Short mmCIF file of C-alpha atoms and ligand atoms in Angstrom, two decimals:
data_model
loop_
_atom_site.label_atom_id
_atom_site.label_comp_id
_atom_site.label_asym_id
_atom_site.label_seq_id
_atom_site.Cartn_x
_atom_site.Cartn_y
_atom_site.Cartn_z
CA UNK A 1 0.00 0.00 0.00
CA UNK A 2 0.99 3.08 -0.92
CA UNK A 3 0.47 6.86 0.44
CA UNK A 4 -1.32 9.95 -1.03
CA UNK A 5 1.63 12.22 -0.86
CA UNK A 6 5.13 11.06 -2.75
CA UNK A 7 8.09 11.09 -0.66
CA UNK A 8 9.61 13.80 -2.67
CA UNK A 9 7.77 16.21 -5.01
CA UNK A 10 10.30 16.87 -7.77
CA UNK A 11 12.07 20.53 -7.83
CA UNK A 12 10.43 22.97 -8.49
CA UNK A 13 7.05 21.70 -7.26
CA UNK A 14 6.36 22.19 -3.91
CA UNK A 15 3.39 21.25 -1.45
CA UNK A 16 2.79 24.61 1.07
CA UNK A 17 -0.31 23.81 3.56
CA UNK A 18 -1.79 21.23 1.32
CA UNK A 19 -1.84 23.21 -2.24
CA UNK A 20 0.60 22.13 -4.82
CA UNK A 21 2.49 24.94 -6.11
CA UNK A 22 5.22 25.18 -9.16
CA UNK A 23 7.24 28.87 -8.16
CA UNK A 24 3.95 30.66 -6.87
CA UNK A 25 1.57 29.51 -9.21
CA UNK A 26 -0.97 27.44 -7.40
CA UNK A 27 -1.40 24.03 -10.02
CA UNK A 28 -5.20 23.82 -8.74
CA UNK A 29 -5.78 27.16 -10.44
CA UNK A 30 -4.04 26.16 -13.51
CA UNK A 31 -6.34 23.14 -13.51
CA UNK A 32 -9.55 25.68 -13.21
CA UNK A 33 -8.44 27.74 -16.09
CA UNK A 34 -7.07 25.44 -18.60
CA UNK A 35 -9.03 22.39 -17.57
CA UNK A 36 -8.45 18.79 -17.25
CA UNK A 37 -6.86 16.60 -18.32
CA UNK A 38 -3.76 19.04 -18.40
CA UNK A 39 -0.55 18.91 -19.20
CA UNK A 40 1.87 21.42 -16.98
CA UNK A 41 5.36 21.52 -17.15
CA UNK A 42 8.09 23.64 -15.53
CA UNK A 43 10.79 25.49 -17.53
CA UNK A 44 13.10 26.11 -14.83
CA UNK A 45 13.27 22.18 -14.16
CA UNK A 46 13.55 21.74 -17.79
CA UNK A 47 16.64 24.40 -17.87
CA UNK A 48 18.37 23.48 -14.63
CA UNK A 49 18.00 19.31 -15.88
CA UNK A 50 19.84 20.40 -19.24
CA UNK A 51 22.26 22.32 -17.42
CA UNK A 52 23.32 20.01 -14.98
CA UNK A 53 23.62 17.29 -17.97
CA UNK A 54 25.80 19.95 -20.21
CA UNK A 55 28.26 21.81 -17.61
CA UNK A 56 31.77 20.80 -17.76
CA UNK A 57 33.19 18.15 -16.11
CA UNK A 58 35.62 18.48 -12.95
CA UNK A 59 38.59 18.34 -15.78
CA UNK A 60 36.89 21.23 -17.91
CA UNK A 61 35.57 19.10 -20.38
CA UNK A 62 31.89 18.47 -21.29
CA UNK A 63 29.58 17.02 -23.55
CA UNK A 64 27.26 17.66 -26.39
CA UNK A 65 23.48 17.13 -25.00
CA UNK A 66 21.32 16.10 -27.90
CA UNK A 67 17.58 15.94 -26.49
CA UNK A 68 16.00 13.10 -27.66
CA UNK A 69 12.89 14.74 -29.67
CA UNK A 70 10.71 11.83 -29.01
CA UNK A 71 10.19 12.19 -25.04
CA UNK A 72 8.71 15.77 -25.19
CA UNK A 73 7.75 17.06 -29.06
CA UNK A 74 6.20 20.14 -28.04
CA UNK A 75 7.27 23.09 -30.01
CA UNK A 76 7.83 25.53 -26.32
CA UNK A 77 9.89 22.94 -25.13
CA UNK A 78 12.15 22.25 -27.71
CA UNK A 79 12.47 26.12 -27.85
CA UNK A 80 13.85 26.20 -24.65
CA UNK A 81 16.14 23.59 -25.21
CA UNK A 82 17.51 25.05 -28.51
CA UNK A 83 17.63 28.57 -27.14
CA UNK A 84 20.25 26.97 -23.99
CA UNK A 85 22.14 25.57 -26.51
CA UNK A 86 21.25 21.68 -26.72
CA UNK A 87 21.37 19.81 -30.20
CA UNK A 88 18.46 16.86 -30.77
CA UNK A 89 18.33 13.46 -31.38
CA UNK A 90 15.36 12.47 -33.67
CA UNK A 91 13.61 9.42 -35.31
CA UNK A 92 11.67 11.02 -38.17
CA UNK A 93 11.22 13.68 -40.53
CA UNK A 94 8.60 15.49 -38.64
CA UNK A 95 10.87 15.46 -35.47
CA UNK A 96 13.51 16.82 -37.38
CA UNK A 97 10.72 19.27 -38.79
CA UNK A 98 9.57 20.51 -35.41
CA UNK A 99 13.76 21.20 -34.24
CA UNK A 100 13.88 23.27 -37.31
CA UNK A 101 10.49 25.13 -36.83
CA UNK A 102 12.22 25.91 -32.71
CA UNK A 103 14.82 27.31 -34.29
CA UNK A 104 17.24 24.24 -33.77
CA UNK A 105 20.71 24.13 -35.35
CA UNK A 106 20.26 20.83 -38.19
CA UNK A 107 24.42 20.55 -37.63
CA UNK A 108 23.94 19.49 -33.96
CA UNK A 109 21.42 17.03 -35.05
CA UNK A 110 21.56 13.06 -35.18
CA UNK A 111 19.16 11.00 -36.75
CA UNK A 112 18.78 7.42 -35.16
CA UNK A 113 16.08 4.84 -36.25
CA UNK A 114 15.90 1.65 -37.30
CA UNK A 115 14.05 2.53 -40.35
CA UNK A 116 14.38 5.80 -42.60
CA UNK A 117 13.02 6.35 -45.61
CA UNK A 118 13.96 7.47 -48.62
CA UNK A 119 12.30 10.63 -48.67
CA UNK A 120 13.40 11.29 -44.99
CA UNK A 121 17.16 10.67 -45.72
CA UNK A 122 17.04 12.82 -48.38
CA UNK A 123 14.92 15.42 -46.50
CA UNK A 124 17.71 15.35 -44.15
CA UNK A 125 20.81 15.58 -45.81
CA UNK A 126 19.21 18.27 -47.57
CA UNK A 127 18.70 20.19 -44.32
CA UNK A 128 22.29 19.65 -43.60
CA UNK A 129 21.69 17.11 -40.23
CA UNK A 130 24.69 16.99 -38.70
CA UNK A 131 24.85 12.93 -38.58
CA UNK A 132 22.97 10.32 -39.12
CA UNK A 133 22.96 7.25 -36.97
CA UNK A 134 23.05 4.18 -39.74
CA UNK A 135 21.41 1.36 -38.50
CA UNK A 136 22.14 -1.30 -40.50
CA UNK A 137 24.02 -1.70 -43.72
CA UNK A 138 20.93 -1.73 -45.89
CA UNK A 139 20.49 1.44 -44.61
CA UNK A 140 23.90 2.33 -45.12
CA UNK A 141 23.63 1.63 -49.38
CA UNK A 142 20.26 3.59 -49.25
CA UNK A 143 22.59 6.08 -48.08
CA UNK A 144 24.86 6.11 -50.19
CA UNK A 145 23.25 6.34 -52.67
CA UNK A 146 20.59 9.42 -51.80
CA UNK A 147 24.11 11.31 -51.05
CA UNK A 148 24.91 10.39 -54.46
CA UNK A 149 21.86 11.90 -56.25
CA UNK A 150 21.95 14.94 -54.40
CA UNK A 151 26.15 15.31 -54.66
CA UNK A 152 26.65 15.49 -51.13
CA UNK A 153 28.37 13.73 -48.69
CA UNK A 154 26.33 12.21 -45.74
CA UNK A 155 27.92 12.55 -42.13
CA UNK A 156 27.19 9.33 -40.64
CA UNK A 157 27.85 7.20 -37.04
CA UNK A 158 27.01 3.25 -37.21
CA UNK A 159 25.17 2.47 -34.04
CA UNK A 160 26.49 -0.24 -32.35
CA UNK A 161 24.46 -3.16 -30.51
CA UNK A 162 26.90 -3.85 -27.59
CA UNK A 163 24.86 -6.43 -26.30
CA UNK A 164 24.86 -5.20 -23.55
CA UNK A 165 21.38 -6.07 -21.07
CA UNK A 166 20.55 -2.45 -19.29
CA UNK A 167 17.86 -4.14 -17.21
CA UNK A 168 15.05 -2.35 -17.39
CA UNK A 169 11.65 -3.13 -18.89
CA UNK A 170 12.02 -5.51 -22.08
CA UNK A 171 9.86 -3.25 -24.30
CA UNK A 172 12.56 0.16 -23.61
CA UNK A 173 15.63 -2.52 -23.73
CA UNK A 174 17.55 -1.81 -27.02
CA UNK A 175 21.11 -3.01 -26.66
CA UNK A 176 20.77 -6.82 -26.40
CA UNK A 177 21.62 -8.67 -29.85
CA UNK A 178 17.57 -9.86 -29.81
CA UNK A 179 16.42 -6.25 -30.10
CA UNK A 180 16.39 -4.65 -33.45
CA UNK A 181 18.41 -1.75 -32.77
CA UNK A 182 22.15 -1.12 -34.29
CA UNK A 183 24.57 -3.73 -35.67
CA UNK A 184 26.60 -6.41 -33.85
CA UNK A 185 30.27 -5.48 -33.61
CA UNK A 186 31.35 -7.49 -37.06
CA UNK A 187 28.55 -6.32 -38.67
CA UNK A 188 29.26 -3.22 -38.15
CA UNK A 189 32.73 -3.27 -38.58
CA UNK A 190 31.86 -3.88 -42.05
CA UNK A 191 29.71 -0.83 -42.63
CA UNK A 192 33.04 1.11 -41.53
CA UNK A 193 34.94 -0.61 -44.34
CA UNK A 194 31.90 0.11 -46.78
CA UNK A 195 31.84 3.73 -45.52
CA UNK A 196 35.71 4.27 -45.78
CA UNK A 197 35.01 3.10 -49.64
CA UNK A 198 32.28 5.42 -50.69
CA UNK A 199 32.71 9.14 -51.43
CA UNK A 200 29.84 10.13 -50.34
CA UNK A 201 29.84 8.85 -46.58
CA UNK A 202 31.88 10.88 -44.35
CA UNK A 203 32.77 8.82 -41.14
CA UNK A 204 32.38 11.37 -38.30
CA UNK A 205 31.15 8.97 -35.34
CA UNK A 206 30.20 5.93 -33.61
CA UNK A 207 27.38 5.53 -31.57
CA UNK A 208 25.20 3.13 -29.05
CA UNK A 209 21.81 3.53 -27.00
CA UNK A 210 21.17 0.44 -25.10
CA UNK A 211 17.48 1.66 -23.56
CA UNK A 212 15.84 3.53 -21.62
CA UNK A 213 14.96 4.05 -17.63
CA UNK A 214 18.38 2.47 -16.74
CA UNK A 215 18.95 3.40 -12.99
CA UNK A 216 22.54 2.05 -12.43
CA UNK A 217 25.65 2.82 -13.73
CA UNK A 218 27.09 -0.61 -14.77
CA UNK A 219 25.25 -1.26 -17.76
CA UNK A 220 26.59 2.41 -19.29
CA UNK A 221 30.08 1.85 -18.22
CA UNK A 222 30.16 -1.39 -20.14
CA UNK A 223 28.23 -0.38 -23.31
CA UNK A 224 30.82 2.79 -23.36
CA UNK A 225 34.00 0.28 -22.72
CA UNK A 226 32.47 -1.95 -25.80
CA UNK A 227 32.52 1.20 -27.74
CA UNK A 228 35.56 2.12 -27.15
CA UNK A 229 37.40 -1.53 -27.76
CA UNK A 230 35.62 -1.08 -31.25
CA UNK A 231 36.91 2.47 -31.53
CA UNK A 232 40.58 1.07 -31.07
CA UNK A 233 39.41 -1.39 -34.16
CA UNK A 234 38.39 1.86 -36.04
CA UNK A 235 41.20 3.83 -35.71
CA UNK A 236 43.21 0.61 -36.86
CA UNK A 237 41.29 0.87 -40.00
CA UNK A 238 42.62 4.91 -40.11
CA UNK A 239 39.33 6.15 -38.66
CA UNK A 240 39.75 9.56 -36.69
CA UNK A 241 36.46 9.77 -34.86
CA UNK A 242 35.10 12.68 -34.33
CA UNK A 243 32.58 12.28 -31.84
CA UNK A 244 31.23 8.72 -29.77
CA UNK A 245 27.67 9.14 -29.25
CA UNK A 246 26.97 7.04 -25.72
CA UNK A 247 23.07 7.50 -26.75
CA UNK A 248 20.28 7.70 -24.31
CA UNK A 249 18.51 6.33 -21.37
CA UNK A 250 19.52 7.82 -17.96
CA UNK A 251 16.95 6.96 -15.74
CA UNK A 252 14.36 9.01 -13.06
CA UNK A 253 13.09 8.16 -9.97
CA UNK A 254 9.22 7.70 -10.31
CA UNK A 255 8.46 5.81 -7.19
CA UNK A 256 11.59 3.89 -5.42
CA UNK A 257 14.11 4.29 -7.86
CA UNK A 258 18.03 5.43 -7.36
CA UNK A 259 19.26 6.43 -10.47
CA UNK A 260 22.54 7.67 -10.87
CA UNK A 261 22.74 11.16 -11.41
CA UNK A 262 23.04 13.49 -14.21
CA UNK A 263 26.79 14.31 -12.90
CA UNK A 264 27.96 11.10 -12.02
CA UNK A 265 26.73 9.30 -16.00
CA UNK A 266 28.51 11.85 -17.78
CA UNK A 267 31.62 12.30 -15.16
CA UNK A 268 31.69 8.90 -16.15
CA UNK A 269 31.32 8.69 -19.90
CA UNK A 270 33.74 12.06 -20.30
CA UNK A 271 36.18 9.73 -18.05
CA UNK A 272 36.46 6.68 -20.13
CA UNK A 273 37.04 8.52 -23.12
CA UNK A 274 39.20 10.59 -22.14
CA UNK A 275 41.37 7.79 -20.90
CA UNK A 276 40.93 6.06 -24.14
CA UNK A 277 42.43 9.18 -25.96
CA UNK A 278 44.87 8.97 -23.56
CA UNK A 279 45.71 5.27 -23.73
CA UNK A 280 45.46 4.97 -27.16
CA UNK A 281 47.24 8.23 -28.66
CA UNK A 282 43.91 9.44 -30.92
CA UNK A 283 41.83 12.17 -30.79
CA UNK A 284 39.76 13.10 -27.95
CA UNK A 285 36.64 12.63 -29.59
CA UNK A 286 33.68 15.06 -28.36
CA UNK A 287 31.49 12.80 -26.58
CA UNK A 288 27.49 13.03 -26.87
CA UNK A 289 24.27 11.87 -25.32
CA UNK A 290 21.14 11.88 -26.63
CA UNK A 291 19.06 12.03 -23.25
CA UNK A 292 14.72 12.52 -23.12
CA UNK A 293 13.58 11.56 -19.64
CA UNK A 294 16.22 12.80 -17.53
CA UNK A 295 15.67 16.43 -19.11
CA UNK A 296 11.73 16.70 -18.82
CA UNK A 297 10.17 13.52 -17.78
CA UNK A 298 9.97 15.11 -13.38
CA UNK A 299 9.73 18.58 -15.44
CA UNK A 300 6.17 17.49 -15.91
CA UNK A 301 2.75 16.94 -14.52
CA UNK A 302 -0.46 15.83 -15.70
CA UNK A 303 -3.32 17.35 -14.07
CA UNK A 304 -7.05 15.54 -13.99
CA UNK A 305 -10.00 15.42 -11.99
CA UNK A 306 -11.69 12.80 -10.19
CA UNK A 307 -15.14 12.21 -12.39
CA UNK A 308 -16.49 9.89 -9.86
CA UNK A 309 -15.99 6.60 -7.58
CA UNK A 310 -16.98 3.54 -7.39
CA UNK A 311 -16.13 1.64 -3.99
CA UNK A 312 -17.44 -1.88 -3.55
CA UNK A 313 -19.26 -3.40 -0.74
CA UNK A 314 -17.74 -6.83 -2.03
CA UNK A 315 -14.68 -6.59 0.28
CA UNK A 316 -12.90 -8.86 -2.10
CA UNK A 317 -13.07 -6.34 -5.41
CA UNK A 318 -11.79 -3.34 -5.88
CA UNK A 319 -12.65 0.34 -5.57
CA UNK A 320 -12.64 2.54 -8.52
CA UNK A 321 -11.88 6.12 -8.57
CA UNK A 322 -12.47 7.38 -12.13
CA UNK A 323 -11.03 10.07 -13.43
CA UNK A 324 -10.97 12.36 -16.27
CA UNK A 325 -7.84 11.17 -17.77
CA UNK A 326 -7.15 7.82 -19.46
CA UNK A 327 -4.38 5.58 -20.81
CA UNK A 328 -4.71 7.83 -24.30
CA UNK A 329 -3.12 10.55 -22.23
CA UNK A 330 -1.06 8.59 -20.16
CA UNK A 331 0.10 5.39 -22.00
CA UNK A 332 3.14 4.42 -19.32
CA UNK A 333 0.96 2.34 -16.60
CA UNK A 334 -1.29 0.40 -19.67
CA UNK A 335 1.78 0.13 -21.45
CA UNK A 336 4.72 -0.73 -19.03
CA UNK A 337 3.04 -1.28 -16.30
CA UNK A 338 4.86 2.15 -15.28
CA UNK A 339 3.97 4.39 -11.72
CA UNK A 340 3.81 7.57 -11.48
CA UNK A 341 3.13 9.29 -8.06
CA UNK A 342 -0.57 10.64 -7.53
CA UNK A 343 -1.11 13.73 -5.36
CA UNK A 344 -4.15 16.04 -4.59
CA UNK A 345 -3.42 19.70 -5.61
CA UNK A 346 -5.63 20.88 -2.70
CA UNK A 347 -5.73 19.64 1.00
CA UNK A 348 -7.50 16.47 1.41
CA UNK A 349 -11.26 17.41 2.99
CA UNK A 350 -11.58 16.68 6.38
CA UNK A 351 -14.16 14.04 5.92
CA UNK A 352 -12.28 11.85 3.19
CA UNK A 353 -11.69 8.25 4.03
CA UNK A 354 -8.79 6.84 3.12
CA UNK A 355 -9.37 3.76 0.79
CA UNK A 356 -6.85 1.92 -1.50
CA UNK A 357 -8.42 2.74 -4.83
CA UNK A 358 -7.20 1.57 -8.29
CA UNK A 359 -7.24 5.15 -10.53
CA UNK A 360 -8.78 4.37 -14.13
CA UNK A 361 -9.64 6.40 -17.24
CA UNK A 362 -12.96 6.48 -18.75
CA UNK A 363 -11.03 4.43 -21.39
CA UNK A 364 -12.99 1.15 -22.82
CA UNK A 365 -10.05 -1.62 -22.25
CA UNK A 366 -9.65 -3.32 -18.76
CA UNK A 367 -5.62 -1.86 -18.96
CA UNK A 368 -6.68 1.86 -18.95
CA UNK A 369 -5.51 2.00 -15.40
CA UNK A 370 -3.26 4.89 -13.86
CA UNK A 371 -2.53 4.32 -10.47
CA UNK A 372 -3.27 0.99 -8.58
CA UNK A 373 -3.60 0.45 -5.18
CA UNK A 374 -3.38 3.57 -3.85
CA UNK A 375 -4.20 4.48 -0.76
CA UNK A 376 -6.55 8.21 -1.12
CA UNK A 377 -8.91 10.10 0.47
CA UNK A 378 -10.97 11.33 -2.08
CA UNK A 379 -14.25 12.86 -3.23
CA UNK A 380 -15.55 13.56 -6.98
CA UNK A 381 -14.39 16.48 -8.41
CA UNK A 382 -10.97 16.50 -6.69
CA UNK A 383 -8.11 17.62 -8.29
CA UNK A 384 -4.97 15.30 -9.06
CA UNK A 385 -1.80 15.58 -10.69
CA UNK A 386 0.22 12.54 -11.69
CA UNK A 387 4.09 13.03 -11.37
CA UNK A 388 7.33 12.86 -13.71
CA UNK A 389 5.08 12.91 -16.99
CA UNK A 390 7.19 15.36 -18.62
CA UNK A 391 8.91 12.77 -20.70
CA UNK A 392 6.66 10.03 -22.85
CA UNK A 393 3.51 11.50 -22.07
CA UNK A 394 1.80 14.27 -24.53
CA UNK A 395 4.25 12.45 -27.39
CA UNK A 396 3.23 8.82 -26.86
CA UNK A 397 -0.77 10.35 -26.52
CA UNK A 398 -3.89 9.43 -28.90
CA UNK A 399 -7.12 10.20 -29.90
CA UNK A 400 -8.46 6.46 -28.89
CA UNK A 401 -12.36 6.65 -28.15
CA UNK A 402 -12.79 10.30 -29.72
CA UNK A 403 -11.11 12.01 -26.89
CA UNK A 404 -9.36 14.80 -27.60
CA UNK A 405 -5.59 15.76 -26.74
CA UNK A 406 -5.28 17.62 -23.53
CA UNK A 407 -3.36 21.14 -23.51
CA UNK A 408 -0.44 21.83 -22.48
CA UNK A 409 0.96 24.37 -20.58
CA UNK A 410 4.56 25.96 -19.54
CA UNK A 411 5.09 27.49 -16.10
CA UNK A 412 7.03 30.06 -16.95
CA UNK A 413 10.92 30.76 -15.14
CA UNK A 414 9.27 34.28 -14.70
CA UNK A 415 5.99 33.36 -13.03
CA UNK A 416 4.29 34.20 -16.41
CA UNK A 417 1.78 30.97 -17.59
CA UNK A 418 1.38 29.96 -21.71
CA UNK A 419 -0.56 27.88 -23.06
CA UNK A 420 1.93 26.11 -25.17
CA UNK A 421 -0.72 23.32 -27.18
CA UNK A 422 -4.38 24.03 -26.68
CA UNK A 423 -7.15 21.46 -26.08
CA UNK A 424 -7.94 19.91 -28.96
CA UNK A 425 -11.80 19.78 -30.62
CA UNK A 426 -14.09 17.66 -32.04
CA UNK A 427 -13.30 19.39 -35.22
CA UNK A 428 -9.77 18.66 -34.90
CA UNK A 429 -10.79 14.85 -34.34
CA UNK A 430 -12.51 14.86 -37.48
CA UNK A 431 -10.99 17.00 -39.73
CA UNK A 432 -9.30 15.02 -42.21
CA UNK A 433 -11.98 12.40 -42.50
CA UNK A 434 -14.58 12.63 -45.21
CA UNK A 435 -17.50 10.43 -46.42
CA UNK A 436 -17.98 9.84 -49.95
CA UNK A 437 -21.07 11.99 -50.90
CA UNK A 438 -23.11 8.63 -52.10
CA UNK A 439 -23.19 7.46 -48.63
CA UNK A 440 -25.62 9.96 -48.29
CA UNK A 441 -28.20 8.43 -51.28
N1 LLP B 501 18.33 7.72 -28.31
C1 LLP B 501 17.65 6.73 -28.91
C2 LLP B 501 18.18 6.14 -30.13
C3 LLP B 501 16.44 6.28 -28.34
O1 LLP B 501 15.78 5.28 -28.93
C4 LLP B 501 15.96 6.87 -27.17
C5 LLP B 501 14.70 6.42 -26.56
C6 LLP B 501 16.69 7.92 -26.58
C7 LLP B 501 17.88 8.31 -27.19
C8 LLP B 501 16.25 8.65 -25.35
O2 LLP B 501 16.18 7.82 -24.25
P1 LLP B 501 15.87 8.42 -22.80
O3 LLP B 501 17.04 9.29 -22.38
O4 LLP B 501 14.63 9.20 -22.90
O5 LLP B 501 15.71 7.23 -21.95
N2 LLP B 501 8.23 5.22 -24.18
C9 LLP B 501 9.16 4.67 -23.22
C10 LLP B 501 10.59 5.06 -23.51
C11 LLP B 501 11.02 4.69 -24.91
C12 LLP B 501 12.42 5.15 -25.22
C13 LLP B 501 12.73 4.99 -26.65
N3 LLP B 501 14.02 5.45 -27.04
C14 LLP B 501 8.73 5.10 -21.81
O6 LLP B 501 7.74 5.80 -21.68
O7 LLP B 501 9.34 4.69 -20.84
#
């Protein structure tokens, strides 16, 4: 069993006599205005995560942050992100799209994904991305050959599968030789020697991601110390690297977790590479990460309201308390089985009973739950916020039973509140649907 209040509400939210609060601005009135379901997140936790991920390292040195597009899409974020400096990591045209429409930098831009198109390749060596992240040596030809027809040279990184197992769920594992991600070491040795043979591939990296929510070190350390045994190989074949891209995946704390932090992953990473250079006599390659989570997933909350409950008098079943948003808002729990922290944003009234309640969407599917087991006292129309949905929230939402998107909004470093997506409408739902006019006769 579980209790209303998380142990720790992440910076800067605060809980003052009950009321939730992100730097003065009470969430329960954000809820009132905007409505729920809501997205809220905070800039300043947004800025100071980035920050802490892209200062230098004891020695001076520091790494390229590349926010992985995918966690948080929204326009006002990546904004923020581009304006501190940060390049992107994206899977798609349209992500690459949206860093280019925030004013994003294309060179201090990688492109991972297991499967490009044509059209996308091109679209991005057009835009001149400043690497892409080859996947596989099909990929690699398709390449090729796109450079070729537009007579220019593609930057490109293989990724690596290191086989390494970064135990965390299976379905946000990527860096065991079953997933589909990057190429086995020989594999992708070849792709070098196919690169180092084609004019229009410029070698400029090497680069792994073994998954995501990872909350030790160990499985980092010994995907990076793979890497770097196959960078020795590289630079035997006369490769000067000019950046290793140690991908993704730090992970946050959403209930019990003790992830490493920000400092101590890339104190780490910057470490072992520079004691490669060292070791080996090459380059000092500029070492990247391509983090989501860890820069917005505790940067976020998503507000809702309790529609109504449903306690049983069967002391064996459960008690329902359903609220306003569901599993299309909120895929982590349905999906991974994922917790997120539920709090009240207004003092609990006096006469609540305290009852472990399973929280569910109005959702049609037995797995539309939120929460489970919590214990809450709670009454309808009471105001929650579920915690650390910064990251894989909004992006991973859909439209399932006709409901529409939920806004967003940015709590501003200056106390100022925007409205950075609105609600969407029923005439957004439908608008590129049509029926043929004979359905009509
Ligand atoms: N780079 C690559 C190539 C990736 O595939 C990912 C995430 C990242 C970077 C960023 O990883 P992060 O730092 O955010 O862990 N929907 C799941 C997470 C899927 C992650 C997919 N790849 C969730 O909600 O937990």
């Amino acid at each position: 069993m579980t209790t209303a209040r998380p142990q720790s509400l992440p910076w800067p939210y605060e809980a003052k006599e009950g009321w939730l609060y992100c730097q003065g601005v009470r969430l329960a009135d954000i809820a009132r205005q905007w409505g729920t379901p809501c997205y809220v997140y905070s800039e300043a936790a947004i800025l100071e995560a980035y920050a802490t991920l892209a200062r230098p390292d004891p020695e001076g040195r520091s790494a390229r942050i590349c926010f992985a597009v995918k966690a948080n899409s929204n326009l006002a974020v990546l904004r923020i992100l581009a304006r501190a400096g940060a390049g992107f990591d994206i899977v798609s045209a349209g992500e690459l799209r949206r860093v280019l429409a925030a004013g994003g930098h294309p060179e201090r831009v990688v492109f991972s994904g297991v499967g490009k198109s044509i059209h996308e390749l091109r679209y991005a060596l057009e835009q001149g991305i400043g690497c892409i992240n080859v996947e596989s040596l099909a990929e690699l030809d398709q390449l090729a050959s796109v450079a070729s027809s537009l007579k220019r040279i593609a930057p490109i990184s293989i990724r690596v599968n290191p086989d390494i197992d970064a135990q965390t769920h299976p379905y946000i594992s990527t860096g065991l030789k079953e997933n589909k991600f990057g190429l086995g070491i020989q594999d992708a040795l070849e792709g070098y020697k196919r690169a180092l043979k084609n004019r229009h591939l410029r070698v400029v990296g090497v680069d792994c991601h073994i998954g995501s929510q990872i909350t030790t070190l160990k499985p980092f350390q010994d995907a990076t110390q793979r890497l770097l045994l196959f960078a020795t190989d590289l630079h035997g074949l006369g490769i000067e690297l000019e950046h290793i891209d140690l991908g993704g995946g730090l992970g946050i704390c959403y209930h019990d977790e003790q992830p490493p932090s920000a400092d101590e992953l890339k104190n780490q990473g910057l470490q072992m590479v520079a004691n490669w250079a060292q070791s080996t006599g090459c380059k000092e390659p500029q070492v990247v990460f391509e983090m989501g989570r860890s820069i917005v997933g505790a940067a976020g909350l998503l507000l809702s309201q309790v529609l109504l409950l449903k306690p049983s008098s069967d002391p064996e079943a459960k008690h329902f308390a359903v609220v306003d948003a569901a599993m299309n808002d909120l895929m982590r729990p349905s999906l991974y089985q994922a917790w997120h922290d539920l709090m009240l944003l207004h003092p609990s009234q006096p006469k609540a009973e305290l009852r472990r309640w399973d929280v569910v969407g109005p959702v049609c599917e037995t797995g539309d739950w939120l929460a489970r087991d919590r214990s809450l006292g709670l009454f309808e129309g009471d105001l929650l916020a579920f915690a650390s949905a910064g990251a894989y929230g909004s992006t991973m939402g859909s439209n399932y039973n006709s409901r529409p998107r939920p806004p967003e909004v940015l709590l501003r470093e200056s106390g100022q509140v925007d409205l950075i997506r609105r609600r969407e409408t029923f005439e957004d739902l439908i608008e590129l649907e049509k029926i043929p006019r004979d359905l009509w006769d």
